[in-house]
Short mmCIF file of C-alpha atoms in Angstrom, two decimals:
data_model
loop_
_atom_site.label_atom_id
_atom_site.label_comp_id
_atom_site.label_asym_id
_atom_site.label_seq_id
_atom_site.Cartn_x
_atom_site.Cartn_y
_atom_site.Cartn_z
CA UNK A 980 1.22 -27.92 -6.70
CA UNK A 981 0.24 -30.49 -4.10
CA UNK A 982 -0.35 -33.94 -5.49
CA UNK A 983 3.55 -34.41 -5.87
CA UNK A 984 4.40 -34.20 -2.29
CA UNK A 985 1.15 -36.05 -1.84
CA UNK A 986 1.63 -39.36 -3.74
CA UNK A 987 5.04 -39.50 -2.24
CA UNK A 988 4.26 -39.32 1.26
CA UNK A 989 1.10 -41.33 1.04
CA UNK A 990 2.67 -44.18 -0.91
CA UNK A 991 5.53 -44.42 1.53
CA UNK A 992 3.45 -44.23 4.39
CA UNK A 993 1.12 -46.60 2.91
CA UNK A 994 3.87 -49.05 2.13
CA UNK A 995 5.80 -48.23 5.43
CA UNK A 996 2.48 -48.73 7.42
CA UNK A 997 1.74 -52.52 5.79
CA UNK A 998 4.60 -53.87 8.00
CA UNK A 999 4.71 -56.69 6.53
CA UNK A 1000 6.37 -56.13 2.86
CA UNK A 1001 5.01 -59.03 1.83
CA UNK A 1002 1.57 -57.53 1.78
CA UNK A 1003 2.69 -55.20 -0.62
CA UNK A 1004 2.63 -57.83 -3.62
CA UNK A 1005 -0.84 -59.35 -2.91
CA UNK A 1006 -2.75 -55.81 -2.84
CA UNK A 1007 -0.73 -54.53 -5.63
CA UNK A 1008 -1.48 -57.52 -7.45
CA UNK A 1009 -5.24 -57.09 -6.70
CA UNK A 1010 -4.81 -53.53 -7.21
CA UNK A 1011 -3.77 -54.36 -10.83
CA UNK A 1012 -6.31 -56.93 -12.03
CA UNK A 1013 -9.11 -54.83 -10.27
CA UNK A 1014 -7.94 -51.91 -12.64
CA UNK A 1015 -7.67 -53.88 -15.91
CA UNK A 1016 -10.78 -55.31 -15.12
CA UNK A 1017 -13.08 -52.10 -14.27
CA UNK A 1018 -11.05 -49.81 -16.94
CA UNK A 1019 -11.78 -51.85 -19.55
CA UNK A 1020 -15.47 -52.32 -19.11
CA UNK A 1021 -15.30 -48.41 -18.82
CA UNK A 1022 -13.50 -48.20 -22.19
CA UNK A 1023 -15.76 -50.84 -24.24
CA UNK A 1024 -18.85 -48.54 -22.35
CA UNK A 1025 -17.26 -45.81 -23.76
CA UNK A 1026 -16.16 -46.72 -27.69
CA UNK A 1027 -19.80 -48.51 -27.94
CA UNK A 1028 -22.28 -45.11 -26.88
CA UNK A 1029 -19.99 -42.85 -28.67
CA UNK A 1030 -20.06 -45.03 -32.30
CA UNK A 1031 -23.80 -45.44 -31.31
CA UNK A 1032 -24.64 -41.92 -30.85
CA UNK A 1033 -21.94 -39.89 -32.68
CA UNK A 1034 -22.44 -36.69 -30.58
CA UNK A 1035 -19.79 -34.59 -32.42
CA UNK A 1036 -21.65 -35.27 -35.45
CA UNK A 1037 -23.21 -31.70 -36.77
CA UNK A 1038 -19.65 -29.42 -35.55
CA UNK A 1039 -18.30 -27.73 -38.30
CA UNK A 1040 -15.11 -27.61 -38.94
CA UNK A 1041 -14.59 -24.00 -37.82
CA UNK A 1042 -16.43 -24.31 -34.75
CA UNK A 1043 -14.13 -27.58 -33.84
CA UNK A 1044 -11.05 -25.94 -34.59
CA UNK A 1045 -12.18 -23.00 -32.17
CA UNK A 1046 -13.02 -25.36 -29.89
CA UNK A 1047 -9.68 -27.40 -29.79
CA UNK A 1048 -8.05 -23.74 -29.57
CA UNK A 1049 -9.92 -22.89 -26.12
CA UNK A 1050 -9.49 -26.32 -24.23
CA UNK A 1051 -6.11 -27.03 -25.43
CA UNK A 1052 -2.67 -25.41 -25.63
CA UNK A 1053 -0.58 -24.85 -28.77
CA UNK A 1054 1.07 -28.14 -27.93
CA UNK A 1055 -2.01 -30.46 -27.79
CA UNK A 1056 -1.71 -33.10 -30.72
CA UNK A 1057 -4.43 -35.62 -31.38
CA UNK A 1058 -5.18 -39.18 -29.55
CA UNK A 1059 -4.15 -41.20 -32.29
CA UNK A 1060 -0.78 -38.92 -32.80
CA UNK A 1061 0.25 -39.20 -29.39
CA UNK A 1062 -0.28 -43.41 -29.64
CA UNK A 1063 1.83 -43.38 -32.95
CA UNK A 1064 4.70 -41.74 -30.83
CA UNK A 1065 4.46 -43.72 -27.68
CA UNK A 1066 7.24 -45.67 -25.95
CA UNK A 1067 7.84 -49.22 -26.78
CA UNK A 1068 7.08 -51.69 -23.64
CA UNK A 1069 10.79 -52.14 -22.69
CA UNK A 1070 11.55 -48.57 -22.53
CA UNK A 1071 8.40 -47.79 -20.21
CA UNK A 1072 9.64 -50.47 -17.91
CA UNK A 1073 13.53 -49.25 -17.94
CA UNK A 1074 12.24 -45.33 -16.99
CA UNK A 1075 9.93 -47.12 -14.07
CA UNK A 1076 13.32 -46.76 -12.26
CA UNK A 1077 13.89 -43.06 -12.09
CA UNK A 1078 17.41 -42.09 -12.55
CA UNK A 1079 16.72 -38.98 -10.69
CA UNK A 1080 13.56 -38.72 -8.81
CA UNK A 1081 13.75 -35.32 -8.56
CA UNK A 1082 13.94 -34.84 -12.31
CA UNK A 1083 11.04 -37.13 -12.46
CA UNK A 1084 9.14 -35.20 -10.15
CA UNK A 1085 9.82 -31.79 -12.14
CA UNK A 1086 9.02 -33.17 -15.50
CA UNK A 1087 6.09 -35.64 -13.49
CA UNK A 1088 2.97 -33.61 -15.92
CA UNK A 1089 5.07 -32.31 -18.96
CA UNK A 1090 4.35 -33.45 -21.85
CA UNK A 1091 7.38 -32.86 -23.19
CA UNK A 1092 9.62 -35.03 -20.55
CA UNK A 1093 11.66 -38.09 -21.70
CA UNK A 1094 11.94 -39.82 -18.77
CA UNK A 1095 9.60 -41.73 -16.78
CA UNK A 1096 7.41 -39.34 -14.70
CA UNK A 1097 4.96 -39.41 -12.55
CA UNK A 1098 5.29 -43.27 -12.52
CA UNK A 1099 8.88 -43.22 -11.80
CA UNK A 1100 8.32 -41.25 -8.77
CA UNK A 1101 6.03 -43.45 -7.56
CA UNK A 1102 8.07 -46.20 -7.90
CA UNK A 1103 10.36 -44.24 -6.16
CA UNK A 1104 8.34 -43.66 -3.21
CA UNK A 1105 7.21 -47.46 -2.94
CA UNK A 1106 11.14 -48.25 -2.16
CA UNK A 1107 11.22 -45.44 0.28
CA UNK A 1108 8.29 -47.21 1.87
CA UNK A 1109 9.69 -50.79 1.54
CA UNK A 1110 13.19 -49.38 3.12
CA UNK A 1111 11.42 -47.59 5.87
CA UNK A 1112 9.66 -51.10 6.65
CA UNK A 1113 12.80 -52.92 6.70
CA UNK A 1114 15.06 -50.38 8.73
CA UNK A 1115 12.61 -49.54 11.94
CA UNK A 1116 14.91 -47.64 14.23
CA UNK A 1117 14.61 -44.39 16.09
CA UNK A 1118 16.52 -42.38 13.35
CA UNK A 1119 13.84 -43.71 10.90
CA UNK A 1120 10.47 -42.87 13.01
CA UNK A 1121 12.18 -39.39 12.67
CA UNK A 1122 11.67 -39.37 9.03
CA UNK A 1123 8.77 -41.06 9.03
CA UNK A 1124 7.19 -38.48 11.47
CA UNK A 1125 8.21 -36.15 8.84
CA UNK A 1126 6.40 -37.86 5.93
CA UNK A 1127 3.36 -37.70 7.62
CA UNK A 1128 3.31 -34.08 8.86
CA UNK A 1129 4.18 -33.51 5.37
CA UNK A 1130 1.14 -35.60 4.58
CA UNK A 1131 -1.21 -33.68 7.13
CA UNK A 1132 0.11 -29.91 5.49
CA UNK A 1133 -0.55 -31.04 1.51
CA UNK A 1134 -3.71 -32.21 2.69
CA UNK A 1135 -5.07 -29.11 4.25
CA UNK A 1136 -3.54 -27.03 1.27
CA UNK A 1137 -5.82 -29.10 -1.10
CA UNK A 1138 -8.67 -28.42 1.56
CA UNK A 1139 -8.27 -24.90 1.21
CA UNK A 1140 -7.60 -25.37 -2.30
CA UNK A 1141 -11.17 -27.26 -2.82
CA UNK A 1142 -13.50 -24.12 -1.47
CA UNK A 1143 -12.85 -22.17 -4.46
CA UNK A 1144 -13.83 -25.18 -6.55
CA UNK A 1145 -16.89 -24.33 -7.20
CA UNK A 1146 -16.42 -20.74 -8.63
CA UNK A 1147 -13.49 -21.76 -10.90
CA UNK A 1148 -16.02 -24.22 -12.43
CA UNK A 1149 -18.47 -21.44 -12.98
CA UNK A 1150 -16.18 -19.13 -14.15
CA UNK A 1151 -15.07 -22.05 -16.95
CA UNK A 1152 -18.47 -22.79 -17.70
CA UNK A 1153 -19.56 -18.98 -18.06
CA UNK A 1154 -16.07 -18.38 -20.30
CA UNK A 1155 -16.76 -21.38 -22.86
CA UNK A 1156 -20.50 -20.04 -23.34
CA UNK A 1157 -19.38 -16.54 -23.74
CA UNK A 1158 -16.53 -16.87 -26.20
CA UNK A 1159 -18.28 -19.97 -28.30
CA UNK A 1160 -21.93 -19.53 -28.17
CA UNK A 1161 -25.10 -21.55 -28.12
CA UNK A 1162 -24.64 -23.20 -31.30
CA UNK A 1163 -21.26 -25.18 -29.87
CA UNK A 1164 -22.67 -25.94 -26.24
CA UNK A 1165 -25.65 -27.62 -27.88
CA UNK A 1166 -23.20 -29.90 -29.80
CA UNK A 1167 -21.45 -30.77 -26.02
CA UNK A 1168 -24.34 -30.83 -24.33
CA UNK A 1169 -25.24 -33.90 -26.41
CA UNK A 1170 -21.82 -34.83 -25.52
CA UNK A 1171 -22.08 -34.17 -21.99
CA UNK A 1172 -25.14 -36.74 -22.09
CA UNK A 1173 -23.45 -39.27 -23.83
CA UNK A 1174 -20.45 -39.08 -21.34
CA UNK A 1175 -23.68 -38.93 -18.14
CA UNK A 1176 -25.13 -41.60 -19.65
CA UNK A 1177 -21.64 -43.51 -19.58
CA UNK A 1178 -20.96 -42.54 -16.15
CA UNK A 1179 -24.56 -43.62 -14.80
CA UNK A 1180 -23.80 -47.28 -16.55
CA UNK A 1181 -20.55 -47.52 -15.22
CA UNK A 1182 -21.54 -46.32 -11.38
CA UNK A 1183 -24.88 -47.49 -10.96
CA UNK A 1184 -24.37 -50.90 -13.29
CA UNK A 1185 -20.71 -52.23 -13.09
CA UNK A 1186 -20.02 -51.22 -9.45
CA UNK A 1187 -22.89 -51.79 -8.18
CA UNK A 1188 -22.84 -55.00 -9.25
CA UNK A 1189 -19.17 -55.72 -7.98
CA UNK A 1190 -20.30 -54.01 -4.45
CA UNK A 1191 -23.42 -56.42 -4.25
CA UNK A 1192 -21.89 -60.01 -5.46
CA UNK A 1193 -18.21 -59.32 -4.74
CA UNK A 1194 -17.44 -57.58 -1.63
CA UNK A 1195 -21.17 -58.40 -0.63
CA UNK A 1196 -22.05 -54.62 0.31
CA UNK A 1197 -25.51 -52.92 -0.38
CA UNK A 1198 -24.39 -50.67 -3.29
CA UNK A 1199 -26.79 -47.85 -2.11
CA UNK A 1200 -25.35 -47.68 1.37
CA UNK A 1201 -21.95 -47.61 -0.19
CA UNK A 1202 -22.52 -45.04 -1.89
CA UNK A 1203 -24.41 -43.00 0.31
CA UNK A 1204 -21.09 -43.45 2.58
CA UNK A 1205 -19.15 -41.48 0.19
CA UNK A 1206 -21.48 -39.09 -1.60
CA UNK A 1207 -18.63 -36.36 -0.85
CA UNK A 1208 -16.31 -38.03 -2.76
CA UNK A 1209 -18.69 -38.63 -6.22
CA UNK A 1210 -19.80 -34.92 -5.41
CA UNK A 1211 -16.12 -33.54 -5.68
CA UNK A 1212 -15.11 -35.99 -8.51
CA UNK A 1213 -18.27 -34.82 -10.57
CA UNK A 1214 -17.35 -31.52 -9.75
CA UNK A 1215 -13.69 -31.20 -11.08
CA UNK A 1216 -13.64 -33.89 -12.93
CA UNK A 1217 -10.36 -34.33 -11.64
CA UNK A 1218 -8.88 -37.48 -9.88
CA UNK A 1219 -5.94 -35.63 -8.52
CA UNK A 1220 -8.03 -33.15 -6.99
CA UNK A 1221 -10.33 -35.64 -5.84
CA UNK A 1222 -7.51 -37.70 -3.59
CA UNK A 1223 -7.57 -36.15 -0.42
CA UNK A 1224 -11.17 -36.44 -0.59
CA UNK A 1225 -11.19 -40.05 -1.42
CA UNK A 1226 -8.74 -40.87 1.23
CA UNK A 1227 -10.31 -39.04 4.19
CA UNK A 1228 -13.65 -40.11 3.57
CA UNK A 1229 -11.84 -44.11 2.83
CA UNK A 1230 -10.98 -43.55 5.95
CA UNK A 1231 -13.28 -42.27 8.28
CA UNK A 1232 -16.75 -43.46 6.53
CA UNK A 1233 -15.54 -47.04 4.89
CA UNK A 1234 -13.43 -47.50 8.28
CA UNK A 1235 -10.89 -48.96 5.54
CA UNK A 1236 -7.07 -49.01 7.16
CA UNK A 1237 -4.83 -46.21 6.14
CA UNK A 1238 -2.31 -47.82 5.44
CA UNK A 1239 -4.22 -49.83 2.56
CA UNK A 1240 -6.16 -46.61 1.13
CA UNK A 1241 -3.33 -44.47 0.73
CA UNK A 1242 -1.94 -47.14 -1.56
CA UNK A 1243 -4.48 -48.09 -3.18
CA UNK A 1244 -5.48 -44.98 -4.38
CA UNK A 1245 -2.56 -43.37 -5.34
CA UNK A 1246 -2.00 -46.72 -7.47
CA UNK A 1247 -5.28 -46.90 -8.99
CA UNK A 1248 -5.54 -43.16 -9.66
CA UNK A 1249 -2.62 -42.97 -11.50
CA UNK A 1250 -2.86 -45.37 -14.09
CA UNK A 1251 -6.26 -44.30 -14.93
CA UNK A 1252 -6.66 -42.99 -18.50
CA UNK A 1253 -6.71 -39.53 -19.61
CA UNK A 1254 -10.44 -37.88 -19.12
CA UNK A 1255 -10.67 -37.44 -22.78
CA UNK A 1256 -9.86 -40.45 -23.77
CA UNK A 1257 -12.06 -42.74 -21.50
CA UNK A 1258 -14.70 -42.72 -18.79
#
């Protein structure tokens, strides 16, 4: 309900706020190797503890196909499927440019829409943010007052949104125990381990190591700094949900600039893969 409105108005904000447009290219580009980088360490962490430990190993086949039926919908197709019927390179890049952002924003987490989604309305909202840049004027501080009470509201509705976090997680938890029994939460509890395990290397190994040799920051301090943010991202295991929270605490802990956070996140969240299919 609210991360639409909320990647648009932070990313034009973001962008509007650099002043300089030509700022934009060197973070993005930064932005971009950084993700390449850190993703794919997270996928080769990923692929190499699940064909070491095999944790699905020991399902049977009924107890998987009740399984798929109670996390998925009657629409969910397999990884490999959905790869088979992806879009070729030069028709991603054409539906980067939405022909109606509107449309775009509609269709942004349907699986089912053609067009270019979620990162057509971002793209969208970057050349909002590069126009409002280029045309300061009184007329445009009008609208850009706008995009940030706009900002303000979706972030309080996620705020309110994020108390009853933790009882819709229970509630999950206590429904997939109920309806599937002990017998299929051993099997993903061995899962869950593998995918701890993963998340512990990745944290506590990779970043660390960039915080302490790269940006030259005691990883344990840094992280102690934004505890709130791994606490709700563990908790919902949900980037969207976690966004506000990354951004506020970005902001008022790290002391990073607004203007840079609210880009950077909403580009790095976004093109991260798909929970089940990497770190």
């Amino acid at each position: 309900m609210a991360v639409i409105p909320l990647i648009f108005s932070a990313l034009a904000l973001g962008v509007a706020e650099l002043g300089d447009v030509r700022q934009l290219g060197r973070i993005g580009l930064k932005t971009l190797g950084y993700t390449l980088i850190v993703t794919t360490i997270s996928v080769i962490i990923g692929i190499t503890l699940v064909n070491l430990v095999q944790p699905g190993v020991g399902l049977s086949e009924s107890d998987r196909l009740a399984l798929q039926g109670t996390i998925s919908t009657n629409r969910w197709k397999p990884p490999w499927q959905k790869a088979a019927q992806a879009k070729s390179i030069v028709q991603t890049l054409l539906e980067l440019i939405p022909k109606n952002p509107l449309a775009d924003a509609v269709g942004a987490f349907d699986e089912n829409y053609q067009g270019g989604g979620i990162l057509a309305l971002m793209v969208f909202s970057l050349f909002v943010g590069i126009a409002l840049a280029l045309a300061r004027s009184e007329r445009t501080q009008v609208f850009e007052q706008w995009l940030q009470g706009l900002y303000d509201i979706v972030m309080k509705i996620i705020a309110i949104g994020m108390k009853l976090a933790p009882y819709g997680v229970a509630c999950l938890v206590f429904s997939m125990v109920a309806r599937l029994g002990l017998e299929v939460v051993i099997i993903l509890g061995k899962y869950i381990a593998v995918v701890l395990v993963g998340l512990a290397l990745h944290m506590f190994g990779v970043y660390s190591l960039l915080l302490k040799f790269l940006i030259k920051v005691n990883p344990w301090t840094f992280f102690g700094r934004i505890q709130e943010v791994i606490l709700t991202a563990f908790s919902t295991s949900s980037s969207n949900v976690t966004l506000p929270t990354a951004l506020r605490v970005t902001e008022e802990n790290l002391k990073v600039p607004r203007r840079i956070s609210n880009f950077v996140f909403d580009a790095w969240i976004h093109r991260q893969p798909k929970r089940h299919g990497a770190l």
